[in-house]
Tab-separated table of C-alpha atoms in Angstrom:
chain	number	residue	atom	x	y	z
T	1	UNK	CA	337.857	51.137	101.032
T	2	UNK	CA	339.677	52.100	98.146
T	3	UNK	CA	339.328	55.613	97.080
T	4	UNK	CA	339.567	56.899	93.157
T	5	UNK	CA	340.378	60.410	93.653
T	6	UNK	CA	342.692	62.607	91.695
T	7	UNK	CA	346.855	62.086	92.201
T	8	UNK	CA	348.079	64.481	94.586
T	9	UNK	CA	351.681	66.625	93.114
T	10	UNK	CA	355.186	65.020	94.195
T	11	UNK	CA	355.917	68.055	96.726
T	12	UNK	CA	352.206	67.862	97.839
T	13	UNK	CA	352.702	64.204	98.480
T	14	UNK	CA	355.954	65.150	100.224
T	15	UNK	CA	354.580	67.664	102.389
T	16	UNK	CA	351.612	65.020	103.372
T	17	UNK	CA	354.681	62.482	104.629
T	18	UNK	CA	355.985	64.969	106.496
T	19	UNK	CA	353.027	65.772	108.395
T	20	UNK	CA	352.316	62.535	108.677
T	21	UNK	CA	355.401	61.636	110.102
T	22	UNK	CA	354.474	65.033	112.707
T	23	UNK	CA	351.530	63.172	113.701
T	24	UNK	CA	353.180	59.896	114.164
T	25	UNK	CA	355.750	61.311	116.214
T	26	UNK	CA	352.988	62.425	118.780
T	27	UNK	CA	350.881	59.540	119.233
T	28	UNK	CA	353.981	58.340	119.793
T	29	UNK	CA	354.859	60.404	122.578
T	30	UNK	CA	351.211	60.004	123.866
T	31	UNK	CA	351.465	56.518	124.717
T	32	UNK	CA	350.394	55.827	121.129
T	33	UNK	CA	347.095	57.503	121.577
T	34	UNK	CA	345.597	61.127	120.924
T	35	UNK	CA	342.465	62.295	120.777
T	36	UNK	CA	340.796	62.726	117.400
T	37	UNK	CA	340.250	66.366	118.609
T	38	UNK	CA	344.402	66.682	118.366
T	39	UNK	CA	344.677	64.842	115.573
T	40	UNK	CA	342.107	67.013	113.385
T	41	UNK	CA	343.821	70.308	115.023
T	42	UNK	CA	347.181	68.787	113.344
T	43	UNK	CA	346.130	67.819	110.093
T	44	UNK	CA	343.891	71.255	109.629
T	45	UNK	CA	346.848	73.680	111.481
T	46	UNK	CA	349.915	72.486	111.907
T	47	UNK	CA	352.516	74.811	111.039
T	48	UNK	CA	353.442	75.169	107.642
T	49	UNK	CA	351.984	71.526	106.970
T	50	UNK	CA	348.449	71.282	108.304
T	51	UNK	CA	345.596	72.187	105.504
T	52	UNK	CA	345.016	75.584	106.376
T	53	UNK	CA	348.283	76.554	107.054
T	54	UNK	CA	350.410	74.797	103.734
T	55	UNK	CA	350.641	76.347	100.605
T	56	UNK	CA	347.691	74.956	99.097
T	57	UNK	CA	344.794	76.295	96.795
T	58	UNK	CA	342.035	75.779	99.636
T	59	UNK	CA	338.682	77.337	97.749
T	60	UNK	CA	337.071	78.029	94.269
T	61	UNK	CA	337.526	75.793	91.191
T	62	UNK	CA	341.052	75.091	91.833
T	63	UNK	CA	341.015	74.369	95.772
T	64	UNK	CA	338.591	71.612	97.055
T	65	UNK	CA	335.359	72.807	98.573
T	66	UNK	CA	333.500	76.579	97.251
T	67	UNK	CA	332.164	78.779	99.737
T	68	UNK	CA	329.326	81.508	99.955
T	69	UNK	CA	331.507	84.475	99.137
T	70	UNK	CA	333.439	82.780	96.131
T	71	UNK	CA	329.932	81.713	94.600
T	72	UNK	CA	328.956	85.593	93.882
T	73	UNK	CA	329.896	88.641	94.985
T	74	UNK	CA	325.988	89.254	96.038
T	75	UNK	CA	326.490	87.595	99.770
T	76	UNK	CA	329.256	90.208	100.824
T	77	UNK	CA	327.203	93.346	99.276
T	78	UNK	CA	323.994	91.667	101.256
T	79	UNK	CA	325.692	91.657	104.435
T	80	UNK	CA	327.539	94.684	103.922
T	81	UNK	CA	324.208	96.501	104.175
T	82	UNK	CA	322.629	94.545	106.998
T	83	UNK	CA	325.634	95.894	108.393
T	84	UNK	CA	325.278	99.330	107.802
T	85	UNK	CA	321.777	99.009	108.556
T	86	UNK	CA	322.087	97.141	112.080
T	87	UNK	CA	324.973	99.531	113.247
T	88	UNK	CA	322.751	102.741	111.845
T	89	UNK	CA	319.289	101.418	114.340
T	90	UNK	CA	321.759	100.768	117.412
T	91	UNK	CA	323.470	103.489	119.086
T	92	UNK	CA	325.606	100.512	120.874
T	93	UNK	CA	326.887	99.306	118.086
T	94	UNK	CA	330.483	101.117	116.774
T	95	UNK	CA	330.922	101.050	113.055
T	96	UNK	CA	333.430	98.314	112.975
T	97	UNK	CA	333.392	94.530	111.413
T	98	UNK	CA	335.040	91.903	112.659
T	99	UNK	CA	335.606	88.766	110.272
T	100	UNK	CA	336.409	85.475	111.876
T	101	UNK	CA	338.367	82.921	109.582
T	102	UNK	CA	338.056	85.143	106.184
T	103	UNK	CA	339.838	82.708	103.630
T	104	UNK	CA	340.547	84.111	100.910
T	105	UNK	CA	339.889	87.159	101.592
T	106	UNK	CA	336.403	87.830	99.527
T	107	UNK	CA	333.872	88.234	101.744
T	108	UNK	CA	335.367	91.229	103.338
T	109	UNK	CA	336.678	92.486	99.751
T	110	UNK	CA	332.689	92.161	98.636
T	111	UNK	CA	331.650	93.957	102.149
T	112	UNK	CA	334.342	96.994	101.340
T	113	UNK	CA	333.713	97.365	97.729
T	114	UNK	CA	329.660	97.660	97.868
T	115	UNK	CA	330.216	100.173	101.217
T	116	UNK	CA	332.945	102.342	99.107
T	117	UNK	CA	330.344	102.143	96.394
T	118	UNK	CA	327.866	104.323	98.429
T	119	UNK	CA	329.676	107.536	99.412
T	120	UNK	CA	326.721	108.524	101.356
T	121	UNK	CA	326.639	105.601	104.041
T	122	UNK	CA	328.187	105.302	107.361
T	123	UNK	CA	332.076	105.061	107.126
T	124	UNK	CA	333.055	102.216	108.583
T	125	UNK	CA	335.857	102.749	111.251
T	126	UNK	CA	337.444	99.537	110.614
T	127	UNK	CA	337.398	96.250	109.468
T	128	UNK	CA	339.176	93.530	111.310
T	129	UNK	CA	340.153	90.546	110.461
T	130	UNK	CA	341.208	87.434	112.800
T	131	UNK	CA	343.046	84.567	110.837
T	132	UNK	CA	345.036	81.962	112.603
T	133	UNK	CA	346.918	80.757	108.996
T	134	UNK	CA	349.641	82.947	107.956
T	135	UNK	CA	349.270	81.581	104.505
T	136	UNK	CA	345.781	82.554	104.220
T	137	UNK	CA	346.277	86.384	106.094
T	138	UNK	CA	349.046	86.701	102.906
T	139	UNK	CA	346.568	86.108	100.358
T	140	UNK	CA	344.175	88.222	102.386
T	141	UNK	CA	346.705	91.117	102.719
T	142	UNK	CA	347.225	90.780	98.691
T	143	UNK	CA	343.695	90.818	98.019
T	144	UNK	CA	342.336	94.013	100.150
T	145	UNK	CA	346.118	96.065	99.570
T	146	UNK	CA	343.259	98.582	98.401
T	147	UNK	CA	341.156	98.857	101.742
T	148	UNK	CA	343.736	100.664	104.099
T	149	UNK	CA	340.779	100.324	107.064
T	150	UNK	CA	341.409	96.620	107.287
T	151	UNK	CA	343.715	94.979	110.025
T	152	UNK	CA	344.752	91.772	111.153
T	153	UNK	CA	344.895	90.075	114.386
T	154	UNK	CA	346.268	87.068	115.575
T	155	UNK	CA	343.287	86.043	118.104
T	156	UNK	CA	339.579	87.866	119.284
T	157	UNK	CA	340.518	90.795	121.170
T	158	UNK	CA	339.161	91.147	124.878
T	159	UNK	CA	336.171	93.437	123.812
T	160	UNK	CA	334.550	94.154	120.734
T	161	UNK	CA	331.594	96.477	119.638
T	162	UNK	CA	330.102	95.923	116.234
T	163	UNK	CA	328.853	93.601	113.698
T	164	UNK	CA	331.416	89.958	114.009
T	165	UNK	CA	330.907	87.771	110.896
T	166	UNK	CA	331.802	84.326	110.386
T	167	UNK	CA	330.998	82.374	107.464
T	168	UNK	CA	331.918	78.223	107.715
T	169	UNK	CA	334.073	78.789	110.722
T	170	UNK	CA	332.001	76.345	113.091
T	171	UNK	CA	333.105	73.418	110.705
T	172	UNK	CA	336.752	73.773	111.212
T	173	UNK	CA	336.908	73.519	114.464
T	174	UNK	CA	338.401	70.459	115.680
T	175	UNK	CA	335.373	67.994	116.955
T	176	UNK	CA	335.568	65.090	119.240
T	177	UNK	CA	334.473	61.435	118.295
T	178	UNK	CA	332.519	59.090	120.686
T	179	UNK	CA	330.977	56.082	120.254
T	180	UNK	CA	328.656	54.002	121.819
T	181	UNK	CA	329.973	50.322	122.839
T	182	UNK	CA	328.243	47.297	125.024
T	183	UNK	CA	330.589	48.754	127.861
T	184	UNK	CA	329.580	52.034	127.472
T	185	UNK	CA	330.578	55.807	125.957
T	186	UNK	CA	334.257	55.614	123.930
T	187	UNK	CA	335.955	58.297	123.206
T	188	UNK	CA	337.600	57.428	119.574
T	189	UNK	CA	340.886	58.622	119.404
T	190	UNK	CA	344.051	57.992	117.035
T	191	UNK	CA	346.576	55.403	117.099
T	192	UNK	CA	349.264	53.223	114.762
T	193	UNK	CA	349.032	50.515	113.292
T	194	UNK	CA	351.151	47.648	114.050
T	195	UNK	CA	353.767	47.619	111.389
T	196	UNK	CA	357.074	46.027	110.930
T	197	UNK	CA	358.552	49.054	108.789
T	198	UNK	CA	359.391	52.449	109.914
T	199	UNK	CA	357.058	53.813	112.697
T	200	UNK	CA	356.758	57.096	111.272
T	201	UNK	CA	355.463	55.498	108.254
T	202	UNK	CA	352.339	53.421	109.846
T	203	UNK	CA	349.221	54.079	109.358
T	204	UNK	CA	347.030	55.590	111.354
T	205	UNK	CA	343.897	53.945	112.988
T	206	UNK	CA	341.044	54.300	115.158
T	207	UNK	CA	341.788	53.733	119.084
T	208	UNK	CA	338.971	53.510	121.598
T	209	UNK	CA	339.262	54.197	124.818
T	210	UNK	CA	336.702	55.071	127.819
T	211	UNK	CA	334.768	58.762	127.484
T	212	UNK	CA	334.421	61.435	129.728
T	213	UNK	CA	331.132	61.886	130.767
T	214	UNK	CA	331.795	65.609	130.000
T	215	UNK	CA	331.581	64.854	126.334
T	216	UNK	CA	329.049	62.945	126.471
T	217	UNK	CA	326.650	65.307	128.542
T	218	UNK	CA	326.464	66.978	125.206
T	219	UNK	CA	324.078	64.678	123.345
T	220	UNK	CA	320.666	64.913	124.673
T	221	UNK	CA	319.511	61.517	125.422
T	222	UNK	CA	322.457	59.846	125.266
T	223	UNK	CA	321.328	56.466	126.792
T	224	UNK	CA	318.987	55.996	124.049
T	225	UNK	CA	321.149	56.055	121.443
T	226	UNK	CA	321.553	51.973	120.208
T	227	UNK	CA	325.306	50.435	120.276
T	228	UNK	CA	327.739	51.353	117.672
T	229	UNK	CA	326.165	54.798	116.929
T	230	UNK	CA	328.967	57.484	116.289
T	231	UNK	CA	329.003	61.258	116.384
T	232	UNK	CA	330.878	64.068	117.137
T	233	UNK	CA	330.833	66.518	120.011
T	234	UNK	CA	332.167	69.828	120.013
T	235	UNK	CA	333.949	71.515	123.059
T	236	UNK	CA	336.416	73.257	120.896
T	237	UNK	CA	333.277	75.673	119.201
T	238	UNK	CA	331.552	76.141	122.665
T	239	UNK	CA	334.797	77.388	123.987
T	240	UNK	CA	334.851	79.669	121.016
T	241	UNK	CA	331.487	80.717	121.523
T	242	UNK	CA	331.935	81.397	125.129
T	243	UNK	CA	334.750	83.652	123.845
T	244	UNK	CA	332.768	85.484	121.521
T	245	UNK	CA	330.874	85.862	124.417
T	246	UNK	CA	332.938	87.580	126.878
T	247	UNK	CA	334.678	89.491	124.229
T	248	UNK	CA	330.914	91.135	122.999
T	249	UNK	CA	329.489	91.563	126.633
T	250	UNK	CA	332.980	93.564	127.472
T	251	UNK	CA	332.388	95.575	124.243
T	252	UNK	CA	329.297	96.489	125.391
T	253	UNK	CA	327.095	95.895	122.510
T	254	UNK	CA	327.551	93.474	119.617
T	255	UNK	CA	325.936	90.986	116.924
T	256	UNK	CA	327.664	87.842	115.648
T	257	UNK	CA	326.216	86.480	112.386
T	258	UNK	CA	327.427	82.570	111.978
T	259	UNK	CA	326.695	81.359	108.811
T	260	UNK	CA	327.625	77.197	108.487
T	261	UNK	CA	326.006	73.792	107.491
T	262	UNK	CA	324.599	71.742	110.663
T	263	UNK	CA	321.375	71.196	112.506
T	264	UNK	CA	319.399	71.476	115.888
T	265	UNK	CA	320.510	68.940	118.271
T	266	UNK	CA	317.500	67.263	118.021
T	267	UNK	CA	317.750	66.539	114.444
T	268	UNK	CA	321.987	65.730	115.006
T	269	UNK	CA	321.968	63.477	117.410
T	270	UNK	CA	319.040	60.553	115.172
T	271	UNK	CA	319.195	57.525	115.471
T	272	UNK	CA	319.068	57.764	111.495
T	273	UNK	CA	322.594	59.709	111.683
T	274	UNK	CA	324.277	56.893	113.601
T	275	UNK	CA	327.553	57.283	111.230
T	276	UNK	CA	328.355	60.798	112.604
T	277	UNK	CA	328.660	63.552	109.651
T	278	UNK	CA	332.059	64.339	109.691
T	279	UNK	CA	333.295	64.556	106.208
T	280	UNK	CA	336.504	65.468	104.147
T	281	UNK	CA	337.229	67.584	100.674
T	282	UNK	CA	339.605	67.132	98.561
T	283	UNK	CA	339.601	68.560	94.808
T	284	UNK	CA	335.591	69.006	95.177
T	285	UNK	CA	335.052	65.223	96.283
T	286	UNK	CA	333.750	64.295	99.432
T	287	UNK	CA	334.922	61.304	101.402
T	288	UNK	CA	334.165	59.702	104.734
T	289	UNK	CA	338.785	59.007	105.128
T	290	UNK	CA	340.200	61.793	107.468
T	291	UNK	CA	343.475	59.811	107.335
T	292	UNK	CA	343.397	60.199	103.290
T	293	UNK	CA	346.866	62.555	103.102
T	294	UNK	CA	346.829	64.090	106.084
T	295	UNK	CA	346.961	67.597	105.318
T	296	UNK	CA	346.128	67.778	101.751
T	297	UNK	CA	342.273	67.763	102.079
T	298	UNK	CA	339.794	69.508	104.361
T	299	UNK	CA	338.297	67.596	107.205
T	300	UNK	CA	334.993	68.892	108.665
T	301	UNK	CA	332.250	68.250	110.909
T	302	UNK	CA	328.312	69.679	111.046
T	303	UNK	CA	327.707	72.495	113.608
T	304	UNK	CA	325.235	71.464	116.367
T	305	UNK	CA	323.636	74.918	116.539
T	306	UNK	CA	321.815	73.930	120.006
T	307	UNK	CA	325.305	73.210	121.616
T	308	UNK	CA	326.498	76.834	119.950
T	309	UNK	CA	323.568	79.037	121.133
T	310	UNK	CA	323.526	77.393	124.713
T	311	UNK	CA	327.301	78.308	124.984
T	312	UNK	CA	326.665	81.965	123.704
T	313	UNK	CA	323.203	81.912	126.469
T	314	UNK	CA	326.101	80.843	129.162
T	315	UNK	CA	328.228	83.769	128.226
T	316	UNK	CA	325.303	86.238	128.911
T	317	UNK	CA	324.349	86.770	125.033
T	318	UNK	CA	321.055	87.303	123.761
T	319	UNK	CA	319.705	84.633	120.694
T	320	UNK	CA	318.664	87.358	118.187
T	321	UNK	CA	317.842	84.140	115.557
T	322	UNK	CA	318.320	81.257	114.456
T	323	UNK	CA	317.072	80.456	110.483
T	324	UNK	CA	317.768	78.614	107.239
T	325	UNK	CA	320.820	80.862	105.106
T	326	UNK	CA	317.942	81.106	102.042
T	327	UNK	CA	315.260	83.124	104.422
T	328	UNK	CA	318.071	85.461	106.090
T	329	UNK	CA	319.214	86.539	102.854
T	330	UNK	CA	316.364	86.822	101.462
T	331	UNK	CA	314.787	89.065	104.011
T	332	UNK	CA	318.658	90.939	104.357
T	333	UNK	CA	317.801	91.827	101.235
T	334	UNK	CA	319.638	89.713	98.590
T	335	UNK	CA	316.896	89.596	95.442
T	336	UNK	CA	316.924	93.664	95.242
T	337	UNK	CA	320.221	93.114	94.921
T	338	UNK	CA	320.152	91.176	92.269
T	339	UNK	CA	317.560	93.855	90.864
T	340	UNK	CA	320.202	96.261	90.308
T	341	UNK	CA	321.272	94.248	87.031
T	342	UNK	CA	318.241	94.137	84.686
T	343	UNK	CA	316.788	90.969	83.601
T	344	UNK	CA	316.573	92.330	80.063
T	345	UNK	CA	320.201	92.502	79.964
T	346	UNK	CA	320.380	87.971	79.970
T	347	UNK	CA	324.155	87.901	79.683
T	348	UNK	CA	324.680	90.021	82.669
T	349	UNK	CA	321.676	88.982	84.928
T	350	UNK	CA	321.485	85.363	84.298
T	351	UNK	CA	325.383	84.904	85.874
T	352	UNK	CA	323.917	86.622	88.869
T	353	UNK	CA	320.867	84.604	89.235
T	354	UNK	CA	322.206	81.237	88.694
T	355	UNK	CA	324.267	81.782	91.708
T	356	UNK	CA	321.995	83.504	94.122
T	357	UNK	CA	320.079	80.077	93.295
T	358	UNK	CA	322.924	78.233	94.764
T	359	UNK	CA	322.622	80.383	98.005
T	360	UNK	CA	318.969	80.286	98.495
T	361	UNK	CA	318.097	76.738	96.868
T	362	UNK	CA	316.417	74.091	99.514
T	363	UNK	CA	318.275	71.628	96.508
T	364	UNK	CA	321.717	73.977	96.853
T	365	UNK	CA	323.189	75.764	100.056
T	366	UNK	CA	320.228	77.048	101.045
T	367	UNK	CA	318.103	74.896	103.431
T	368	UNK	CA	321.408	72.706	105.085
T	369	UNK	CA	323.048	76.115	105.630
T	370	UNK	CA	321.699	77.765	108.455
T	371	UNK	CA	322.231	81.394	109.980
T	372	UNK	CA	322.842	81.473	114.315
T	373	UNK	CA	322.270	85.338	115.306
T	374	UNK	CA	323.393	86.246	119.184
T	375	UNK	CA	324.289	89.559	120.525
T	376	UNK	CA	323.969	91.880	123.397
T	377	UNK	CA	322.553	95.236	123.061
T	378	UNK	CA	320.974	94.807	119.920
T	379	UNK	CA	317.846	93.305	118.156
T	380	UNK	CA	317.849	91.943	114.147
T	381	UNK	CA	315.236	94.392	112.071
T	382	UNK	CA	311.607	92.712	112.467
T	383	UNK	CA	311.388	91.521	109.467
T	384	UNK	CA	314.160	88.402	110.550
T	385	UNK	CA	311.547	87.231	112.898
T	386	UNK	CA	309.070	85.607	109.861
T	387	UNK	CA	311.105	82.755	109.576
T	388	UNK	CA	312.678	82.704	113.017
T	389	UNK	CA	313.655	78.330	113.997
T	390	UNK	CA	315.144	79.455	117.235
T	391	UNK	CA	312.205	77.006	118.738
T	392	UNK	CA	313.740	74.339	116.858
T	393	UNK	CA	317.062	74.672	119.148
C-alpha cells in the first residue's frame, strides 16, 4: 500500500535511517527476529532517535496527534479540583500529584495555574512528574519554570500517597501482536527482508513464529476466535499497573485517574475487530504502517481496560470506576467551568465551548475515551457512581 502523506525534512529523514539502521542491527543480532513488543519500544524510545525521545514536535497543530490538555485549558482546571476535592474528603490522601507521561507539559501547567488561582484551597505539597524522554522533561521544565513545587523523576517511586494522573499513557506502551493460524497462536514479531543491498537498509517485515500461551491467556475465549484474526495483548501496561499498584498500597492511600481510548475486553477482543486496532500518527493522519519512518510518527494501540483493572485487582487496589471521559467530566464538574465565562460574551465563550464539545462529544473524544479509577483508601464522590461501566469490565 502506497501511502500519500506529507514529505518528512532531510535531517528528519536522516534521523529515521539511523534508527532504522538501530533496529536492523538488532534483529540482526536476534537471529533476525524480535518481538513486535521490542520493536515498538525502539521506534517510540530509543535514545535520542525513537519518537518520544527525538527532537520532534509530538502534539498540537504542528506535532501529529492533539491531546485532552492541548484541546482547552478546561480538562486540567477540572481535574485540578477533583483533586483538591478528593484529597480534602480523605484524610489518607497527602496533597501531592503525581503525573505519569505529561508531554508537553500542559496538563500539569492547567492543574497549577487554576489551584494558584484560588488562594484559599489546599496548597498542594508537590507536584511530580515521571517522564522517561529527556526531550519532553526539557520542554516540561521550560513550560512550568514558574511552579517551583514541581519535580521530576526518572521512574514511579516505591510509595506514593495522593492523586496519580495519567492521560493517554496506556497507548504508548509497547503491545504484543498475535495471530491466529491453522497451526495455532503466532506471536508476530519483526524481521528483514531478503535484500541484495545493504542489510541495514532492508526493510522490515512481519515474522511469525509460535506464541506463548502466556500471551494468549489474555484474550478471553481465545479458541473461538476464527483463523487469521489479529490483536494485540498487553503485558507491558499490566506490569505497569501492577506497579502502580505496589507503589499506592506502600503509600498507604492513593487514586490513579487513567484517562485513554480503548474498550472492555469483551468488546476488544470481536470477531468484528479481527484486524487488531493498533494504529500510527503522523502530521494528524492515521495509518495502519508501523514501519512508515520508524521514529518519525507515533505508533499506538487501544487499552483493554479489563486486562488494566484485573492487574490493578492483583496488586490489592480497589476499582473506584470505570466510565466514558464525557460522563466523568461532566459530573467532575467541567460545564460550571465553562460557566465562569458568560455566554453573552460569544467571542470569549464560544472558543471554550467548541472545545469542551470535543471532550464530551459521543461524535468527538468523548464516548471512545474512557476514564479507569483504582485506588486504595479512598472512594470517588457519589455522584461518579451514575454512570459507573465497571460491570462492563
Amino acid at each position: 500500500m502506497q501511502l500519500q502523506l506529507p514529505e518528512a525534512s532531510i535531517e528528519a529523514q536522516r534521523a529515521s535511517r539511523l534508527l532504522h539502521k538501530l533496529i536492523a542491527s538488532e534483529i540482526r543480532q536476534h537471529d533476525g527476529w524480535i518481538s513486535f513488543a521490542r520493536y515498538m519500544e525502539l521506534l517510540l524510545y530509543a535514545p535520542g532517535l525513537g519518537y518520544y525521545s527525538g527532537g520532534a514536535a509530538k502534539l498540537g497543530k504542528d506535532g501529529d496527534f492533539t491531546t485532552a490538555p492541548e484541546i482547552t485549558p478546561l480538562f486540567g482546571a477540572t481535574l485540578a479540583h477533583l483533586a483538591t476535592e478528593l484529597i480534602a474528603s480523605s484524610a489518607n490522601l497527602q496533597a501531592q500529584i503525581l503525573e505519569f507521561g505529561a508531554g508537553s507539559g500542559q496538563l500539569a501547567f492547567d492543574i497549577l495555574t487554576e489551584l494558584a488561582a484560588d488562594p484559599d484551597g489546599p496548597a498542594l505539597q508537590a507536584y511530580y512528574i515521571v517522564e522517561l524522554s529527556a526531550e519532553l522533561r526539557a520542554r516540561q521544565q521550560q513550560k512550568l519554570r514558574g511552579f517551583p513545587q514541581v519535580q521530576w523523576l526518572d521512574r514511579l517511586p516505591e510509595a506514593f500517597s495522593g492523586v496519580v494522573l495519567g492521560n493517554e499513557v496506556l497507548d504508548a506502551m509497547p503491545v504484543e501482536l498475535v495471530v491466529r493460524a491453522a497451526q495455532g497462536w503466532q506471536q508476530r514479531g519483526v524481521g528483514l527482508a531478503e535484500t541484495g543491498g545493504e542489510a541495514d537498509e532492508a526493510a522490515f517485515v512481519y515474522r511469525d513464529r509460535a506464541a506463548d500461551p502466556a500471551l494468549v491467556a489474555q484474550i478471553p475465549d481465545a479458541d473461538t476466535l476464527t483463523v487469521g484474526h489479529l490483536t494485540e495483548v498487553h503485558p507491558v501496561a499490566i506490569g505497569f499497573m501492577h506497579t502502580l499498584a505496589a507503589m499506592l498500597k506502600a503509600g498507604k492511600g492513593g487514586v490513579a485517574l487513567l484517562f485513554d481510548y480503548g474498550f472492555p475486553a469483551a468488546e476488544y477482543y470481536l470477531q468484528q475487530r479481527d484486524q487488531g486496532t493498533l494504529m500510527c500518527h503522523y502530521r494528524h493522519h492515521a495509518h495502519p504502517d508501523p514501519f512508515y519512518l520508524p521514529g518519525l510518527q507515533d505508533v499506538t494501540a487501544h487499552v483493554d481496560f479489563t486486562a488494566m483493572a484485573r492487574a490493578a485487582l492483583d496488586g490489592g487496589l480497589d476499582l473506584l470506576g470505570y466510565s466514558s471521559q464525557a460522563a466523568f467530566l461532566l459530573e467532575a464538574g467541567i460545564g460550571r467551568l465553562l460557566l465562569r465565562t458568560s455566554p453573552d460574551d460569544p467571542l470569549q465563550y464560544l472558543p471554550q465551548a467548541n472545545a469542551l464539545q470535543k471532550l464530551v462529544s459521543p461524535a468527538e473524544m468523548g464516548e471512545l475515551f474512557k476514564v479507569l479509577a483504582v485506588g486504595t483508601q479512598v472512594e470517588l464522590p457519589e455522584r461518579f457512581s451514575r454512570h459507573d461501566r465497571s460491570h462492563r469490565l
